[in-house]
Amino acid sequence: MALRDVLVAFPDSAATPLAPLGPTSQFLTARGAPVEGAHLVIGDWPLQRLPADDPLLAEVLAAAKEDEVDGIVTRILSAQHLAAIALALGRAKVKLRALQFVEAEVLDMSTFAAILARHGLTERWGAFARTMLGDR
């Protein structure tokens, strides 16, 4: 299954950050969308639902660029923001995405450094870079 990132934002909920996702998940699963691990699969797209309940995710959504993909208007997240989310989440599988961005040379490093500084992720990036990038 190809990995594609889809970020869905909902307004804050006092009860639980994932409460707004309940009706959407019920609607989609009732129509045959399977759940695979942490993903709800829509067509062939695994959708990981993250509440936009912290400053980094709020910035990511505010900075997303609107574009048309296959006739559907959507918002595209920057590589810098996706890599910052990967570092913030801290899971090894997700951090590999940040490594892929570095290896593909698609990160604007000055923009990335500014994002990391704003969200207190500079030290985490340093540790990641020492471990994963070595002398690069």
GROMACS .gro file of N, CA and C in nm:
model
  408
    1MET      N    1   0.085  -0.117   0.000
    1MET     CA    2   0.000   0.000   0.000
    1MET      C    3   0.090   0.123   0.000
    2ALA      N    4   0.069   0.214  -0.093
    2ALA     CA    5   0.147   0.336  -0.101
    2ALA      C    6   0.114   0.426   0.018
    3LEU      N    7   0.213   0.497   0.067
    3LEU     CA    8   0.192   0.585   0.180
    3LEU      C    9   0.175   0.727   0.130
    4ARG      N   10   0.063   0.786   0.162
    4ARG     CA   11   0.034   0.924   0.127
    4ARG      C   12  -0.013   0.992   0.255
    5ASP      N   13   0.022   1.117   0.271
    5ASP     CA   14  -0.018   1.188   0.392
    5ASP      C   15  -0.141   1.272   0.364
    6VAL      N   16  -0.241   1.253   0.448
    6VAL     CA   17  -0.362   1.334   0.443
    6VAL      C   18  -0.384   1.384   0.585
    7LEU      N   19  -0.391   1.514   0.602
    7LEU     CA   20  -0.414   1.572   0.733
    7LEU      C   21  -0.554   1.631   0.734
    8VAL      N   22  -0.636   1.586   0.826
    8VAL     CA   23  -0.773   1.634   0.838
    8VAL      C   24  -0.783   1.712   0.967
    9ALA      N   25  -0.830   1.835   0.960
    9ALA     CA   26  -0.840   1.920   1.080
    9ALA      C   27  -0.986   1.940   1.118
   10PHE      N   28  -1.011   1.935   1.247
   10PHE     CA   29  -1.144   1.960   1.301
   10PHE      C   30  -1.130   2.062   1.412
   11PRO      N   31  -1.236   2.135   1.443
   11PRO     CA   32  -1.230   2.230   1.554
   11PRO      C   33  -1.201   2.156   1.684
   12ASP      N   34  -1.145   2.229   1.780
   12ASP     CA   35  -1.116   2.170   1.910
   12ASP      C   36  -1.244   2.117   1.974
   13SER      N   37  -1.229   2.010   2.050
   13SER     CA   38  -1.342   1.954   2.124
   13SER      C   39  -1.302   1.943   2.270
   14ALA      N   40  -1.386   1.990   2.359
   14ALA     CA   41  -1.353   1.984   2.501
   14ALA      C   42  -1.353   1.841   2.553
   15ALA      N   43  -1.438   1.755   2.498
   15ALA     CA   44  -1.449   1.618   2.548
   15ALA      C   45  -1.322   1.538   2.521
   16THR      N   46  -1.281   1.532   2.398
   16THR     CA   47  -1.160   1.460   2.359
   16THR      C   48  -1.118   1.513   2.223
   17PRO      N   49  -0.988   1.519   2.197
   17PRO     CA   50  -0.944   1.573   2.068
   17PRO      C   51  -0.995   1.494   1.948
   18LEU      N   52  -1.025   1.366   1.966
   18LEU     CA   53  -1.070   1.284   1.854
   18LEU      C   54  -1.222   1.276   1.842
   19ALA      N   55  -1.295   1.340   1.934
   19ALA     CA   56  -1.442   1.334   1.932
   19ALA      C   57  -1.502   1.375   1.798
   20PRO      N   58  -1.454   1.481   1.733
   20PRO     CA   59  -1.515   1.519   1.605
   20PRO      C   60  -1.497   1.415   1.496
   21LEU      N   61  -1.404   1.322   1.514
   21LEU     CA   62  -1.379   1.222   1.411
   21LEU      C   63  -1.479   1.107   1.416
   22GLY      N   64  -1.547   1.091   1.529
   22GLY     CA   65  -1.640   0.980   1.546
   22GLY      C   66  -1.745   0.969   1.437
   23PRO      N   67  -1.825   1.073   1.414
   23PRO     CA   68  -1.928   1.064   1.311
   23PRO      C   69  -1.871   1.039   1.171
   24THR      N   70  -1.757   1.100   1.141
   24THR     CA   71  -1.694   1.078   1.010
   24THR      C   72  -1.650   0.933   0.996
   25SER      N   73  -1.586   0.880   1.099
   25SER     CA   74  -1.541   0.741   1.095
   25SER      C   75  -1.659   0.646   1.083
   26GLN      N   76  -1.766   0.671   1.159
   26GLN     CA   77  -1.884   0.585   1.152
   26GLN      C   78  -1.946   0.589   1.013
   27PHE      N   79  -1.956   0.708   0.955
   27PHE     CA   80  -2.011   0.724   0.821
   27PHE      C   81  -1.931   0.643   0.720
   28LEU      N   82  -1.799   0.655   0.726
   28LEU     CA   83  -1.713   0.589   0.627
   28LEU      C   84  -1.707   0.437   0.647
   29THR      N   85  -1.698   0.392   0.771
   29THR     CA   86  -1.693   0.247   0.794
   29THR      C   87  -1.826   0.181   0.759
   30ALA      N   88  -1.937   0.252   0.781
   30ALA     CA   89  -2.069   0.197   0.744
   30ALA      C   90  -2.081   0.179   0.593
   31ARG      N   91  -1.999   0.250   0.519
   31ARG     CA   92  -2.001   0.240   0.372
   31ARG      C   93  -1.884   0.158   0.320
   32GLY      N   94  -1.823   0.080   0.408
   32GLY     CA   95  -1.723  -0.016   0.364
   32GLY      C   96  -1.578   0.025   0.376
   33ALA      N   97  -1.548   0.142   0.430
   33ALA     CA   98  -1.407   0.182   0.446
   33ALA      C   99  -1.346   0.100   0.559
   34PRO      N  100  -1.245   0.018   0.529
   34PRO     CA  101  -1.185  -0.065   0.633
   34PRO      C  102  -1.090   0.015   0.723
   35VAL      N  103  -1.071  -0.035   0.843
   35VAL     CA  104  -0.973   0.021   0.935
   35VAL      C  105  -0.855  -0.074   0.937
   36GLU      N  106  -0.737  -0.020   0.911
   36GLU     CA  107  -0.613  -0.099   0.915
   36GLU      C  108  -0.518  -0.031   1.011
   37GLY      N  109  -0.506  -0.088   1.131
   37GLY     CA  110  -0.421  -0.027   1.233
   37GLY      C  111  -0.475   0.110   1.271
   38ALA      N  112  -0.390   0.213   1.259
   38ALA     CA  113  -0.430   0.350   1.293
   38ALA      C  114  -0.492   0.423   1.175
   39HIS      N  115  -0.512   0.352   1.064
   39HIS     CA  116  -0.559   0.417   0.942
   39HIS      C  117  -0.701   0.373   0.905
   40LEU      N  118  -0.777   0.467   0.856
   40LEU     CA  119  -0.904   0.440   0.792
   40LEU      C  120  -0.873   0.445   0.643
   41VAL      N  121  -0.902   0.339   0.570
   41VAL     CA  122  -0.863   0.332   0.429
   41VAL      C  123  -0.980   0.376   0.342
   42ILE      N  124  -0.956   0.482   0.264
   42ILE     CA  125  -1.056   0.536   0.174
   42ILE      C  126  -1.004   0.514   0.033
   43GLY      N  127  -1.071   0.427  -0.042
   43GLY     CA  128  -1.017   0.387  -0.173
   43GLY      C  129  -0.889   0.310  -0.147
   44ASP      N  130  -0.779   0.359  -0.201
   44ASP     CA  131  -0.650   0.297  -0.171
   44ASP      C  132  -0.563   0.390  -0.087
   45TRP      N  133  -0.626   0.490  -0.024
   45TRP     CA  134  -0.553   0.587   0.057
   45TRP      C  135  -0.569   0.555   0.206
   46PRO      N  136  -0.460   0.522   0.275
   46PRO     CA  137  -0.468   0.509   0.421
   46PRO      C  138  -0.472   0.649   0.483
   47LEU      N  139  -0.575   0.677   0.558
   47LEU     CA  140  -0.594   0.809   0.618
   47LEU      C  141  -0.566   0.800   0.767
   48GLN      N  142  -0.461   0.869   0.811
   48GLN     CA  143  -0.433   0.877   0.953
   48GLN      C  144  -0.491   1.007   1.005
   49ARG      N  145  -0.574   0.997   1.105
   49ARG     CA  146  -0.644   1.114   1.156
   49ARG      C  147  -0.569   1.173   1.274
   50LEU      N  148  -0.528   1.299   1.259
   50LEU     CA  149  -0.458   1.370   1.366
   50LEU      C  150  -0.537   1.496   1.399
   51PRO      N  151  -0.573   1.516   1.524
   51PRO     CA  152  -0.641   1.641   1.558
   51PRO      C  153  -0.541   1.757   1.550
   52ALA      N  154  -0.583   1.869   1.493
   52ALA     CA  155  -0.496   1.987   1.483
   52ALA      C  156  -0.508   2.065   1.613
   53ASP      N  157  -0.456   2.005   1.720
   53ASP     CA  158  -0.477   2.063   1.852
   53ASP      C  159  -0.349   2.115   1.916
   54ASP      N  160  -0.244   2.134   1.837
   54ASP     CA  161  -0.124   2.194   1.892
   54ASP      C  162  -0.072   2.300   1.795
   55PRO      N  163   0.017   2.387   1.840
   55PRO     CA  164   0.062   2.498   1.756
   55PRO      C  165   0.129   2.454   1.625
   56LEU      N  166   0.203   2.344   1.626
   56LEU     CA  167   0.268   2.299   1.503
   56LEU      C  168   0.164   2.259   1.399
   57LEU      N  169   0.067   2.178   1.438
   57LEU     CA  170  -0.035   2.135   1.342
   57LEU      C  171  -0.121   2.253   1.295
   58ALA      N  172  -0.147   2.347   1.384
   58ALA     CA  173  -0.221   2.467   1.343
   58ALA      C  174  -0.141   2.545   1.239
   59GLU      N  175  -0.010   2.557   1.259
   59GLU     CA  176   0.076   2.627   1.162
   59GLU      C  177   0.079   2.552   1.029
   60VAL      N  178   0.090   2.420   1.037
   60VAL     CA  179   0.094   2.338   0.915
   60VAL      C  180  -0.030   2.365   0.830
   61LEU      N  181  -0.146   2.365   0.892
   61LEU     CA  182  -0.270   2.388   0.818
   61LEU      C  183  -0.278   2.530   0.764
   62ALA      N  184  -0.233   2.627   0.843
   62ALA     CA  185  -0.238   2.767   0.798
   62ALA      C  186  -0.145   2.791   0.679
   63ALA      N  187  -0.033   2.717   0.675
   63ALA     CA  188   0.067   2.737   0.569
   63ALA      C  189   0.042   2.650   0.446
   64ALA      N  190  -0.054   2.559   0.453
   64ALA     CA  191  -0.080   2.469   0.340
   64ALA      C  192  -0.121   2.548   0.217
   65LYS      N  193  -0.072   2.504   0.102
   65LYS     CA  194  -0.102   2.571  -0.025
   65LYS      C  195  -0.217   2.499  -0.094
   66GLU      N  196  -0.313   2.575  -0.141
   66GLU     CA  197  -0.426   2.515  -0.212
   66GLU      C  198  -0.385   2.484  -0.356
   67ASP      N  199  -0.424   2.365  -0.402
   67ASP     CA  200  -0.392   2.322  -0.538
   67ASP      C  201  -0.501   2.227  -0.583
   68GLU      N  202  -0.500   2.194  -0.710
   68GLU     CA  203  -0.595   2.098  -0.764
   68GLU      C  204  -0.519   1.970  -0.799
   69VAL      N  205  -0.568   1.858  -0.749
   69VAL     CA  206  -0.508   1.727  -0.774
   69VAL      C  207  -0.617   1.638  -0.832
   70ASP      N  208  -0.598   1.592  -0.953
   70ASP     CA  209  -0.696   1.506  -1.019
   70ASP      C  210  -0.837   1.567  -1.015
   71GLY      N  211  -0.844   1.699  -1.036
   71GLY     CA  212  -0.972   1.767  -1.040
   71GLY      C  213  -1.033   1.798  -0.905
   72ILE      N  214  -0.962   1.769  -0.797
   72ILE     CA  215  -1.013   1.793  -0.663
   72ILE      C  216  -0.927   1.901  -0.597
   73VAL      N  217  -0.991   2.007  -0.551
   73VAL     CA  218  -0.918   2.113  -0.481
   73VAL      C  219  -0.876   2.058  -0.345
   74THR      N  220  -0.749   2.070  -0.315
   74THR     CA  221  -0.695   2.018  -0.191
   74THR      C  222  -0.589   2.113  -0.138
   75ARG      N  223  -0.541   2.088  -0.020
   75ARG     CA  224  -0.434   2.169   0.038
   75ARG      C  225  -0.311   2.082   0.051
   76ILE      N  226  -0.199   2.134   0.005
   76ILE     CA  227  -0.073   2.060   0.003
   76ILE      C  228   0.016   2.112   0.115
   77LEU      N  229   0.066   2.020   0.196
   77LEU     CA  230   0.154   2.056   0.307
   77LEU      C  231   0.298   2.059   0.259
   78SER      N  232   0.378   2.147   0.316
   78SER     CA  233   0.518   2.158   0.275
   78SER      C  234   0.599   2.041   0.331
   79ALA      N  235   0.706   2.009   0.260
   79ALA     CA  236   0.798   1.904   0.306
   79ALA      C  237   0.855   1.941   0.442
   80GLN      N  238   0.883   2.070   0.462
   80GLN     CA  239   0.939   2.115   0.590
   80GLN      C  240   0.843   2.088   0.705
   81HIS      N  241   0.715   2.116   0.682
   81HIS     CA  242   0.617   2.092   0.788
   81HIS      C  243   0.595   1.943   0.812
   82LEU      N  244   0.591   1.864   0.706
   82LEU     CA  245   0.574   1.719   0.724
   82LEU      C  246   0.691   1.660   0.800
   83ALA      N  247   0.813   1.705   0.769
   83ALA     CA  248   0.931   1.656   0.841
   83ALA      C  249   0.926   1.699   0.987
   84ALA      N  250   0.879   1.821   1.014
   84ALA     CA  251   0.867   1.867   1.153
   84ALA      C  252   0.764   1.785   1.230
   85ILE      N  253   0.652   1.752   1.165
   85ILE     CA  254   0.552   1.666   1.229
   85ILE      C  255   0.614   1.530   1.261
   86ALA      N  256   0.691   1.476   1.168
   86ALA     CA  257   0.756   1.346   1.190
   86ALA      C  258   0.846   1.351   1.313
   87LEU      N  259   0.924   1.458   1.325
   87LEU     CA  260   1.011   1.471   1.442
   87LEU      C  261   0.930   1.488   1.570
   88ALA      N  262   0.824   1.566   1.563
   88ALA     CA  263   0.742   1.590   1.682
   88ALA      C  264   0.675   1.461   1.730
   89LEU      N  265   0.629   1.379   1.636
   89LEU     CA  266   0.564   1.253   1.674
   89LEU      C  267   0.663   1.156   1.734
   90GLY      N  268   0.785   1.155   1.681
   90GLY     CA  269   0.894   1.079   1.741
   90GLY      C  270   0.897   0.930   1.716
   91ARG      N  271   0.800   0.875   1.647
   91ARG     CA  272   0.801   0.731   1.620
   91ARG      C  273   0.901   0.700   1.510
   92ALA      N  274   0.973   0.589   1.523
   92ALA     CA  275   1.078   0.554   1.428
   92ALA      C  276   1.026   0.548   1.285
   93LYS      N  277   0.912   0.485   1.265
   93LYS     CA  278   0.856   0.471   1.130
   93LYS      C  279   0.828   0.608   1.069
   94VAL      N  280   0.780   0.700   1.150
   94VAL     CA  281   0.747   0.833   1.102
   94VAL      C  282   0.874   0.914   1.079
   95LYS      N  283   0.975   0.895   1.165
   95LYS     CA  284   1.101   0.969   1.147
   95LYS      C  285   1.168   0.931   1.016
   96LEU      N  286   1.143   0.812   0.967
   96LEU     CA  287   1.200   0.772   0.838
   96LEU      C  288   1.151   0.864   0.727
   97ARG      N  289   1.032   0.918   0.741
   97ARG     CA  290   0.982   1.015   0.641
   97ARG      C  291   1.071   1.138   0.637
   98ALA      N  292   1.111   1.185   0.755
   98ALA     CA  293   1.201   1.301   0.760
   98ALA      C  294   1.332   1.268   0.690
   99LEU      N  295   1.383   1.148   0.713
   99LEU     CA  296   1.506   1.105   0.647
   99LEU      C  297   1.487   1.101   0.495
  100GLN      N  298   1.373   1.054   0.450
  100GLN     CA  299   1.346   1.050   0.306
  100GLN      C  300   1.345   1.190   0.246
  101PHE      N  301   1.291   1.287   0.318
  101PHE     CA  302   1.293   1.426   0.269
  101PHE      C  303   1.436   1.477   0.257
  102VAL      N  304   1.520   1.444   0.355
  102VAL     CA  305   1.660   1.488   0.351
  102VAL      C  306   1.731   1.423   0.233
  103GLU      N  307   1.714   1.291   0.219
  103GLU     CA  308   1.781   1.220   0.111
  103GLU      C  309   1.734   1.266  -0.026
  104ALA      N  310   1.609   1.304  -0.039
  104ALA     CA  311   1.556   1.353  -0.167
  104ALA      C  312   1.593   1.499  -0.192
  105GLU      N  313   1.656   1.562  -0.093
  105GLU     CA  314   1.699   1.702  -0.103
  105GLU      C  315   1.583   1.796  -0.136
  106VAL      N  316   1.470   1.775  -0.071
  106VAL     CA  317   1.353   1.860  -0.095
  106VAL      C  318   1.324   1.957   0.019
  107LEU      N  319   1.403   1.950   0.126
  107LEU     CA  320   1.382   2.041   0.239
  107LEU      C  321   1.455   2.172   0.216
  108ASP      N  322   1.384   2.282   0.233
  108ASP     CA  323   1.449   2.413   0.240
  108ASP      C  324   1.497   2.423   0.384
  109MET      N  325   1.627   2.406   0.404
  109MET     CA  326   1.680   2.391   0.539
  109MET      C  327   1.664   2.517   0.624
  110SER      N  328   1.668   2.636   0.565
  110SER     CA  329   1.650   2.757   0.647
  110SER      C  330   1.505   2.767   0.694
  111THR      N  331   1.410   2.736   0.608
  111THR     CA  332   1.268   2.735   0.647
  111THR      C  333   1.244   2.626   0.752
  112PHE      N  334   1.302   2.509   0.729
  112PHE     CA  335   1.288   2.397   0.822
  112PHE      C  336   1.344   2.433   0.959
  113ALA      N  337   1.463   2.494   0.962
  113ALA     CA  338   1.524   2.534   1.090
  113ALA      C  339   1.436   2.633   1.165
  114ALA      N  340   1.374   2.726   1.092
  114ALA     CA  341   1.286   2.824   1.156
  114ALA      C  342   1.163   2.756   1.217
  115ILE      N  343   1.107   2.659   1.145
  115ILE     CA  344   0.991   2.584   1.197
  115ILE      C  345   1.031   2.508   1.323
  116LEU      N  346   1.146   2.441   1.317
  116LEU     CA  347   1.194   2.365   1.433
  116LEU      C  348   1.213   2.456   1.553
  117ALA      N  349   1.273   2.573   1.531
  117ALA     CA  350   1.297   2.667   1.641
  117ALA      C  351   1.165   2.715   1.702
  118ARG      N  352   1.068   2.748   1.618
  118ARG     CA  353   0.938   2.797   1.669
  118ARG      C  354   0.867   2.694   1.756
  119HIS      N  355   0.893   2.566   1.729
  119HIS     CA  356   0.817   2.461   1.798
  119HIS      C  357   0.902   2.376   1.892
  120GLY      N  358   1.020   2.428   1.927
  120GLY     CA  359   1.104   2.360   2.026
  120GLY      C  360   1.157   2.225   1.981
  121LEU      N  361   1.182   2.210   1.851
  121LEU     CA  362   1.226   2.081   1.797
  121LEU      C  363   1.372   2.081   1.751
  122THR      N  364   1.444   2.189   1.777
  122THR     CA  365   1.582   2.200   1.729
  122THR      C  366   1.671   2.092   1.789
  123GLU      N  367   1.661   2.070   1.919
  123GLU     CA  368   1.744   1.967   1.983
  123GLU      C  369   1.707   1.828   1.931
  124ARG      N  370   1.580   1.804   1.912
  124ARG     CA  371   1.537   1.674   1.860
  124ARG      C  372   1.593   1.651   1.720
  125TRP      N  373   1.594   1.758   1.637
  125TRP     CA  374   1.653   1.748   1.504
  125TRP      C  375   1.802   1.719   1.514
  126GLY      N  376   1.872   1.785   1.606
  126GLY     CA  377   2.015   1.761   1.623
  126GLY      C  378   2.044   1.616   1.655
  127ALA      N  379   1.967   1.559   1.748
  127ALA     CA  380   1.986   1.418   1.783
  127ALA      C  381   1.955   1.328   1.665
  128PHE      N  382   1.848   1.358   1.594
  128PHE     CA  383   1.811   1.280   1.477
  128PHE      C  384   1.921   1.287   1.371
  129ALA      N  385   1.969   1.408   1.344
  129ALA     CA  386   2.072   1.427   1.241
  129ALA      C  387   2.201   1.353   1.278
  130ARG      N  388   2.242   1.360   1.404
  130ARG     CA  389   2.364   1.289   1.446
  130ARG      C  390   2.348   1.138   1.427
  131THR      N  391   2.232   1.086   1.463
  131THR     CA  392   2.209   0.943   1.455
  131THR      C  393   2.188   0.895   1.311
  132MET      N  394   2.105   0.966   1.237
  132MET     CA  395   2.063   0.918   1.105
  132MET      C  396   2.146   0.970   0.989
  133LEU      N  397   2.206   1.087   1.005
  133LEU     CA  398   2.275   1.149   0.892
  133LEU      C  399   2.426   1.142   0.902
  134GLY      N  400   2.478   1.124   1.022
  134GLY     CA  401   2.623   1.114   1.039
  134GLY      C  402   2.695   1.236   0.986
  135ASP      N  403   2.785   1.215   0.890
  135ASP     CA  404   2.871   1.323   0.837
  135ASP      C  405   2.810   1.397   0.720
  136ARG      N  406   2.688   1.370   0.683
  136ARG     CA  407   2.630   1.437   0.565
  136ARG      C  408   2.618   1.584   0.585
   0.00000   0.00000   0.00000
